[in-house]
């Protein structure tokens, strides 16, 4: 069964450094999302992306964050200058064209640790 | 602002002991209520979508129901492999896919 994949599984970085989290959505999915989950807290929406544009973003998704679909398979989240509070599990999700935008299939996540 | 609250935070059951998880929501123009299962260190796994009050969905030992203010996930005769965190999420009328999640219920089923 096709799955969303994410790399790396764990990223450790120093405060102020740039990080890029990578996701490969399920083939023929056209809507893409990033969420994060700080340890012990709720899963929080960051951004949705369709047709090479951001459709919606949360207050968390400020100028330090950006997303890109650099080719036909990858979907990336970049944090320009990481802060300690960016430490969290980051999940990528995608939706099949024609399905409800909310029936999202999640990847296994990237654990980001900022020291 | 959309809000989703789940209870209880944790639930311990004996194998075969049926119970229910609750999800209360305050969402403007609900477009859907979603249940996910999350295993430790993994991403949420989609279980059900409910669109309107009175709707029910079933999958194996799980049944999800929806009212105008709440959703319930009923677990019938659970097995240890049902142990996981169950997440409820809602989508509001203006969202382009944004899901608002509850904090989850940690279910542990003892053999």
PDB file of C-alpha atoms in Angstrom:
ATOM      1  CA  UNK A   1       0.000   0.000   0.000  1.00  0.00           C
ATOM      2  CA  UNK A   2       1.419   3.430  -0.944  1.00  0.00           C
ATOM      3  CA  UNK A   3       2.671   5.530   1.950  1.00  0.00           C
ATOM      4  CA  UNK A   4       3.836   9.031   2.660  1.00  0.00           C
ATOM      5  CA  UNK A   5       7.542   8.962   3.481  1.00  0.00           C
ATOM      6  CA  UNK A   6       9.590  11.532   5.377  1.00  0.00           C
ATOM      7  CA  UNK A   7      13.305  12.099   5.815  1.00  0.00           C
ATOM      8  CA  UNK A   8      15.205  12.296   8.016  1.00  0.00           C
ATOM      9  CA  UNK A   9      13.455  10.455  10.835  1.00  0.00           C
ATOM     10  CA  UNK A  10      15.397  12.496  13.381  1.00  0.00           C
ATOM     11  CA  UNK A  11      17.188  15.816  12.883  1.00  0.00           C
ATOM     12  CA  UNK A  12      19.302  17.500  15.522  1.00  0.00           C
ATOM     13  CA  UNK A  13      20.321  21.096  14.873  1.00  0.00           C
ATOM     14  CA  UNK A  14      21.681  24.060  16.732  1.00  0.00           C
ATOM     15  CA  UNK A  15      19.600  27.125  17.401  1.00  0.00           C
ATOM     16  CA  UNK A  16      19.808  29.590  14.527  1.00  0.00           C
ATOM     17  CA  UNK A  17      20.584  26.975  11.902  1.00  0.00           C
ATOM     18  CA  UNK A  18      18.445  26.306   8.840  1.00  0.00           C
ATOM     19  CA  UNK A  19      16.777  22.925   8.441  1.00  0.00           C
ATOM     20  CA  UNK A  20      14.912  21.326   5.569  1.00  0.00           C
ATOM     21  CA  UNK A  21      12.477  18.535   6.255  1.00  0.00           C
ATOM     22  CA  UNK A  22      11.589  16.348   3.300  1.00  0.00           C
ATOM     23  CA  UNK A  23       8.441  14.491   2.395  1.00  0.00           C
ATOM     24  CA  UNK A  24       7.476  12.280  -0.509  1.00  0.00           C
ATOM     25  CA  UNK A  25       3.681  12.271  -0.732  1.00  0.00           C
ATOM     26  CA  UNK A  26       1.727   9.399  -2.183  1.00  0.00           C
ATOM     27  CA  UNK A  27       1.855   9.370  -5.953  1.00  0.00           C
ATOM     28  CA  UNK A  28      -1.211  11.037  -7.576  1.00  0.00           C
ATOM     29  CA  UNK A  29      -1.982  12.972  -4.410  1.00  0.00           C
ATOM     30  CA  UNK A  30      -2.249  16.670  -5.175  1.00  0.00           C
ATOM     31  CA  UNK A  31      -2.868  18.359  -1.821  1.00  0.00           C
ATOM     32  CA  UNK A  32      -0.101  18.551   0.744  1.00  0.00           C
ATOM     33  CA  UNK A  33       0.120  19.589   4.370  1.00  0.00           C
ATOM     34  CA  UNK A  34       2.544  20.070   7.230  1.00  0.00           C
ATOM     35  CA  UNK A  35       1.608  19.641  10.859  1.00  0.00           C
ATOM     36  CA  UNK A  36       3.698  19.608  14.004  1.00  0.00           C
ATOM     37  CA  UNK A  37       3.300  18.016  17.403  1.00  0.00           C
ATOM     38  CA  UNK A  38       5.274  19.339  20.333  1.00  0.00           C
ATOM     39  CA  UNK A  39       5.899  16.573  22.861  1.00  0.00           C
ATOM     40  CA  UNK A  40       2.789  16.007  24.961  1.00  0.00           C
ATOM     41  CA  UNK A  41       0.713  18.528  23.014  1.00  0.00           C
ATOM     42  CA  UNK A  42      -1.868  18.457  20.243  1.00  0.00           C
ATOM     43  CA  UNK A  43      -1.114  17.990  16.584  1.00  0.00           C
ATOM     44  CA  UNK A  44      -1.134  21.512  15.100  1.00  0.00           C
ATOM     45  CA  UNK A  45      -1.760  22.587  11.524  1.00  0.00           C
ATOM     46  CA  UNK A  46       1.017  24.576   9.857  1.00  0.00           C
ATOM     47  CA  UNK A  47       0.253  24.918   6.160  1.00  0.00           C
ATOM     48  CA  UNK A  48      -1.626  23.491   3.199  1.00  0.00           C
ATOM     49  CA  UNK A  49      -0.274  23.534  -0.353  1.00  0.00           C
ATOM     50  CA  UNK A  50      -1.932  22.962  -3.711  1.00  0.00           C
ATOM     51  CA  UNK A  51      -0.971  23.733  -7.292  1.00  0.00           C
ATOM     52  CA  UNK A  52       2.377  25.134  -6.163  1.00  0.00           C
ATOM     53  CA  UNK A  53       0.762  27.646  -3.860  1.00  0.00           C
ATOM     54  CA  UNK A  54       0.009  27.924  -0.174  1.00  0.00           C
ATOM     55  CA  UNK A  55      -3.751  27.511   0.292  1.00  0.00           C
ATOM     56  CA  UNK A  56      -3.882  28.175   3.993  1.00  0.00           C
ATOM     57  CA  UNK A  57      -1.435  28.711   6.846  1.00  0.00           C
ATOM     58  CA  UNK A  58      -1.622  29.020  10.601  1.00  0.00           C
ATOM     59  CA  UNK A  59      -0.238  31.715  12.873  1.00  0.00           C
ATOM     60  CA  UNK A  60       2.664  29.390  13.637  1.00  0.00           C
ATOM     61  CA  UNK A  61       3.754  29.487   9.997  1.00  0.00           C
ATOM     62  CA  UNK A  62       5.568  32.825  10.087  1.00  0.00           C
ATOM     63  CA  UNK A  63       8.334  34.225   7.882  1.00  0.00           C
ATOM     64  CA  UNK A  64      10.802  31.703   9.282  1.00  0.00           C
ATOM     65  CA  UNK A  65       8.908  28.884   7.570  1.00  0.00           C
ATOM     66  CA  UNK A  66       8.577  28.111   3.884  1.00  0.00           C
ATOM     67  CA  UNK A  67       7.370  25.214   1.781  1.00  0.00           C
ATOM     68  CA  UNK A  68       8.305  24.083  -1.667  1.00  0.00           C
ATOM     69  CA  UNK A  69       7.595  21.346  -4.146  1.00  0.00           C
ATOM     70  CA  UNK A  70      10.914  21.396  -5.996  1.00  0.00           C
ATOM     71  CA  UNK A  71      10.080  18.520  -8.320  1.00  0.00           C
ATOM     72  CA  UNK A  72       7.220  16.133  -9.041  1.00  0.00           C
ATOM     73  CA  UNK A  73       7.741  14.007  -5.987  1.00  0.00           C
ATOM     74  CA  UNK A  74       9.193  15.938  -3.052  1.00  0.00           C
ATOM     75  CA  UNK A  75       7.520  18.403  -0.707  1.00  0.00           C
ATOM     76  CA  UNK A  76       9.768  20.288   1.708  1.00  0.00           C
ATOM     77  CA  UNK A  77       9.430  22.398   4.826  1.00  0.00           C
ATOM     78  CA  UNK A  78      12.253  24.828   5.547  1.00  0.00           C
ATOM     79  CA  UNK A  79      12.843  26.596   8.822  1.00  0.00           C
ATOM     80  CA  UNK A  80      15.323  29.405   8.226  1.00  0.00           C
ATOM     81  CA  UNK A  81      16.613  30.079  11.714  1.00  0.00           C
ATOM     82  CA  UNK A  82      15.552  27.443  14.189  1.00  0.00           C
ATOM     83  CA  UNK A  83      14.517  28.250  17.749  1.00  0.00           C
ATOM     84  CA  UNK A  84      14.375  25.988  20.769  1.00  0.00           C
ATOM     85  CA  UNK A  85      10.576  26.069  20.604  1.00  0.00           C
ATOM     86  CA  UNK A  86      10.668  24.582  17.085  1.00  0.00           C
ATOM     87  CA  UNK A  87      11.599  21.245  18.644  1.00  0.00           C
ATOM     88  CA  UNK A  88       8.708  18.956  17.734  1.00  0.00           C
ATOM     89  CA  UNK A  89       7.571  16.090  15.569  1.00  0.00           C
ATOM     90  CA  UNK A  90       6.775  17.351  12.066  1.00  0.00           C
ATOM     91  CA  UNK A  91       4.258  15.421   9.991  1.00  0.00           C
ATOM     92  CA  UNK A  92       3.629  15.678   6.289  1.00  0.00           C
ATOM     93  CA  UNK A  93       0.218  14.651   4.932  1.00  0.00           C
ATOM     94  CA  UNK A  94      -1.338  14.354   1.498  1.00  0.00           C
ATOM     95  CA  UNK A  95      -4.754  13.900  -0.062  1.00  0.00           C
ATOM     96  CA  UNK A  96      -5.823  12.084  -3.180  1.00  0.00           C
ATOM     97  CA  UNK A  97      -7.231  14.187  -5.988  1.00  0.00           C
ATOM     98  CA  UNK A  98     -10.995  13.945  -5.817  1.00  0.00           C
ATOM     99  CA  UNK A  99     -11.115  12.887  -2.183  1.00  0.00           C
ATOM    100  CA  UNK A 100     -12.239  15.095   0.660  1.00  0.00           C
ATOM    101  CA  UNK A 101      -9.475  17.571   1.504  1.00  0.00           C
ATOM    102  CA  UNK A 102      -9.670  16.399   5.052  1.00  0.00           C
ATOM    103  CA  UNK A 103      -9.086  12.673   4.551  1.00  0.00           C
ATOM    104  CA  UNK A 104      -5.379  13.116   4.939  1.00  0.00           C
ATOM    105  CA  UNK A 105      -2.730  10.413   4.940  1.00  0.00           C
ATOM    106  CA  UNK A 106       0.168  11.166   7.238  1.00  0.00           C
ATOM    107  CA  UNK A 107       3.819  10.254   7.047  1.00  0.00           C
ATOM    108  CA  UNK A 108       5.761   8.802   9.983  1.00  0.00           C
ATOM    109  CA  UNK A 109       7.159  12.194  10.946  1.00  0.00           C
ATOM    110  CA  UNK A 110      10.530  13.843  11.461  1.00  0.00           C
ATOM    111  CA  UNK A 111      11.595  14.494  15.019  1.00  0.00           C
ATOM    112  CA  UNK A 112      13.352  17.870  15.099  1.00  0.00           C
ATOM    113  CA  UNK A 113      15.507  18.619  18.115  1.00  0.00           C
ATOM    114  CA  UNK A 114      16.901  22.142  18.420  1.00  0.00           C
ATOM    115  CA  UNK A 115      19.723  22.548  20.947  1.00  0.00           C
TER     116      UNK A 115
ATOM    117  CA  UNK B   1     -11.677  29.668  16.865  1.00  0.00           C
ATOM    118  CA  UNK B   2     -12.292  25.987  16.276  1.00  0.00           C
ATOM    119  CA  UNK B   3     -11.800  23.799  19.353  1.00  0.00           C
ATOM    120  CA  UNK B   4     -11.736  20.054  19.871  1.00  0.00           C
ATOM    121  CA  UNK B   5     -11.601  18.421  23.306  1.00  0.00           C
ATOM    122  CA  UNK B   6     -11.248  14.717  23.975  1.00  0.00           C
ATOM    123  CA  UNK B   7     -11.969  12.697  27.100  1.00  0.00           C
ATOM    124  CA  UNK B   8     -10.768  10.809  28.949  1.00  0.00           C
ATOM    125  CA  UNK B   9      -7.060  11.583  28.560  1.00  0.00           C
ATOM    126  CA  UNK B  10      -6.242   7.945  29.239  1.00  0.00           C
ATOM    127  CA  UNK B  11      -8.323   4.783  29.397  1.00  0.00           C
ATOM    128  CA  UNK B  12      -7.255   1.373  30.599  1.00  0.00           C
ATOM    129  CA  UNK B  13      -9.428  -1.599  29.643  1.00  0.00           C
ATOM    130  CA  UNK B  14      -9.279  -5.311  30.053  1.00  0.00           C
ATOM    131  CA  UNK B  15      -9.408  -7.325  26.871  1.00  0.00           C
ATOM    132  CA  UNK B  16     -13.070  -7.719  25.930  1.00  0.00           C
ATOM    133  CA  UNK B  17     -14.226  -4.754  28.050  1.00  0.00           C
ATOM    134  CA  UNK B  18     -16.166  -2.401  25.754  1.00  0.00           C
ATOM    135  CA  UNK B  19     -16.071   1.380  26.232  1.00  0.00           C
ATOM    136  CA  UNK B  20     -16.377   4.736  24.481  1.00  0.00           C
ATOM    137  CA  UNK B  21     -14.118   7.696  23.827  1.00  0.00           C
ATOM    138  CA  UNK B  22     -15.590  11.187  23.641  1.00  0.00           C
ATOM    139  CA  UNK B  23     -14.786  14.115  21.364  1.00  0.00           C
ATOM    140  CA  UNK B  24     -16.485  17.474  21.904  1.00  0.00           C
ATOM    141  CA  UNK B  25     -16.124  20.099  19.229  1.00  0.00           C
ATOM    142  CA  UNK B  26     -16.862  23.755  18.653  1.00  0.00           C
ATOM    143  CA  UNK B  27     -16.463  24.400  14.967  1.00  0.00           C
ATOM    144  CA  UNK B  28     -18.059  26.973  12.733  1.00  0.00           C
ATOM    145  CA  UNK B  29     -19.717  25.234   9.820  1.00  0.00           C
ATOM    146  CA  UNK B  30     -18.457  21.713  10.414  1.00  0.00           C
ATOM    147  CA  UNK B  31     -17.285  20.140   7.174  1.00  0.00           C
ATOM    148  CA  UNK B  32     -16.213  16.877   8.759  1.00  0.00           C
ATOM    149  CA  UNK B  33     -15.212  15.113  11.953  1.00  0.00           C
ATOM    150  CA  UNK B  34     -12.309  12.697  11.698  1.00  0.00           C
ATOM    151  CA  UNK B  35     -10.878   9.925  13.828  1.00  0.00           C
ATOM    152  CA  UNK B  36      -7.262   8.885  13.620  1.00  0.00           C
ATOM    153  CA  UNK B  37      -5.192   6.273  15.401  1.00  0.00           C
ATOM    154  CA  UNK B  38      -1.624   7.108  16.392  1.00  0.00           C
ATOM    155  CA  UNK B  39       0.906   4.526  17.522  1.00  0.00           C
ATOM    156  CA  UNK B  40       4.003   5.658  19.446  1.00  0.00           C
ATOM    157  CA  UNK B  41       6.537   7.357  17.177  1.00  0.00           C
ATOM    158  CA  UNK B  42       4.249   7.139  14.151  1.00  0.00           C
ATOM    159  CA  UNK B  43       2.046   9.504  12.211  1.00  0.00           C
ATOM    160  CA  UNK B  44      -1.732   9.556  12.607  1.00  0.00           C
ATOM    161  CA  UNK B  45      -3.525   6.790  10.702  1.00  0.00           C
ATOM    162  CA  UNK B  46      -6.885   7.710   9.181  1.00  0.00           C
ATOM    163  CA  UNK B  47      -9.862   5.743  10.535  1.00  0.00           C
ATOM    164  CA  UNK B  48     -13.182   7.481   9.870  1.00  0.00           C
ATOM    165  CA  UNK B  49     -14.874  10.554   8.451  1.00  0.00           C
ATOM    166  CA  UNK B  50     -18.281  11.705   9.710  1.00  0.00           C
ATOM    167  CA  UNK B  51     -20.062  14.522   7.936  1.00  0.00           C
ATOM    168  CA  UNK B  52     -23.438  15.020   9.567  1.00  0.00           C
ATOM    169  CA  UNK B  53     -25.229  14.440  12.853  1.00  0.00           C
ATOM    170  CA  UNK B  54     -26.645  10.945  13.117  1.00  0.00           C
ATOM    171  CA  UNK B  55     -24.022   9.430  10.865  1.00  0.00           C
ATOM    172  CA  UNK B  56     -22.244   6.250  11.965  1.00  0.00           C
ATOM    173  CA  UNK B  57     -19.216   4.437  10.579  1.00  0.00           C
ATOM    174  CA  UNK B  58     -17.826   1.022  11.566  1.00  0.00           C
ATOM    175  CA  UNK B  59     -14.550  -0.748  11.113  1.00  0.00           C
ATOM    176  CA  UNK B  60     -13.864  -4.039  12.856  1.00  0.00           C
ATOM    177  CA  UNK B  61     -14.258  -3.374  16.615  1.00  0.00           C
ATOM    178  CA  UNK B  62     -14.601   0.381  16.197  1.00  0.00           C
ATOM    179  CA  UNK B  63     -17.743   2.423  15.597  1.00  0.00           C
ATOM    180  CA  UNK B  64     -17.794   6.197  15.316  1.00  0.00           C
ATOM    181  CA  UNK B  65     -20.922   8.297  15.799  1.00  0.00           C
ATOM    182  CA  UNK B  66     -21.637  12.009  15.471  1.00  0.00           C
ATOM    183  CA  UNK B  67     -24.047  14.454  17.092  1.00  0.00           C
ATOM    184  CA  UNK B  68     -24.218  18.218  16.679  1.00  0.00           C
ATOM    185  CA  UNK B  69     -21.747  18.752  19.511  1.00  0.00           C
ATOM    186  CA  UNK B  70     -19.919  15.464  20.059  1.00  0.00           C
ATOM    187  CA  UNK B  71     -18.519  12.385  18.474  1.00  0.00           C
ATOM    188  CA  UNK B  72     -18.007   9.033  20.119  1.00  0.00           C
ATOM    189  CA  UNK B  73     -15.649   6.234  19.258  1.00  0.00           C
ATOM    190  CA  UNK B  74     -17.093   3.005  20.584  1.00  0.00           C
ATOM    191  CA  UNK B  75     -14.734   0.097  21.052  1.00  0.00           C
ATOM    192  CA  UNK B  76     -16.391  -3.293  21.301  1.00  0.00           C
ATOM    193  CA  UNK B  77     -14.532  -6.219  22.866  1.00  0.00           C
ATOM    194  CA  UNK B  78     -11.120  -4.581  22.463  1.00  0.00           C
ATOM    195  CA  UNK B  79      -7.907  -6.532  22.010  1.00  0.00           C
ATOM    196  CA  UNK B  80      -4.383  -5.560  23.130  1.00  0.00           C
ATOM    197  CA  UNK B  81      -3.542  -4.565  19.551  1.00  0.00           C
ATOM    198  CA  UNK B  82      -6.156  -1.801  19.815  1.00  0.00           C
ATOM    199  CA  UNK B  83      -3.851  -0.044  22.274  1.00  0.00           C
ATOM    200  CA  UNK B  84      -2.912   3.347  20.774  1.00  0.00           C
ATOM    201  CA  UNK B  85      -3.698   7.031  21.017  1.00  0.00           C
ATOM    202  CA  UNK B  86      -6.979   7.907  19.319  1.00  0.00           C
ATOM    203  CA  UNK B  87      -7.172  11.401  17.879  1.00  0.00           C
ATOM    204  CA  UNK B  88     -10.271  13.326  16.951  1.00  0.00           C
ATOM    205  CA  UNK B  89     -10.017  16.188  14.440  1.00  0.00           C
ATOM    206  CA  UNK B  90     -12.502  18.638  12.959  1.00  0.00           C
ATOM    207  CA  UNK B  91     -12.563  20.696   9.801  1.00  0.00           C
ATOM    208  CA  UNK B  92     -14.377  24.009   9.783  1.00  0.00           C
ATOM    209  CA  UNK B  93     -16.324  25.684   7.039  1.00  0.00           C
ATOM    210  CA  UNK B  94     -13.567  27.988   5.827  1.00  0.00           C
ATOM    211  CA  UNK B  95     -10.745  25.475   5.838  1.00  0.00           C
ATOM    212  CA  UNK B  96      -8.872  24.281   2.782  1.00  0.00           C
ATOM    213  CA  UNK B  97      -7.950  21.106   4.533  1.00  0.00           C
ATOM    214  CA  UNK B  98      -6.869  22.424   7.914  1.00  0.00           C
ATOM    215  CA  UNK B  99      -7.637  19.913  10.654  1.00  0.00           C
ATOM    216  CA  UNK B 100      -8.014  20.987  14.282  1.00  0.00           C
ATOM    217  CA  UNK B 101      -6.999  18.116  16.530  1.00  0.00           C
ATOM    218  CA  UNK B 102      -7.925  17.189  20.082  1.00  0.00           C
ATOM    219  CA  UNK B 103      -5.256  16.131  22.503  1.00  0.00           C
ATOM    220  CA  UNK B 104      -6.074  12.460  22.106  1.00  0.00           C
ATOM    221  CA  UNK B 105      -7.096   9.566  24.323  1.00  0.00           C
ATOM    222  CA  UNK B 106      -4.402   7.050  25.210  1.00  0.00           C
ATOM    223  CA  UNK B 107      -6.058   3.629  25.176  1.00  0.00           C
ATOM    224  CA  UNK B 108      -4.356   0.679  26.842  1.00  0.00           C
ATOM    225  CA  UNK B 109      -5.947  -2.759  26.570  1.00  0.00           C
ATOM    226  CA  UNK B 110      -4.587  -5.371  28.948  1.00  0.00           C
ATOM    227  CA  UNK B 111      -4.756  -9.082  28.050  1.00  0.00           C
TER     228      UNK B 111
END
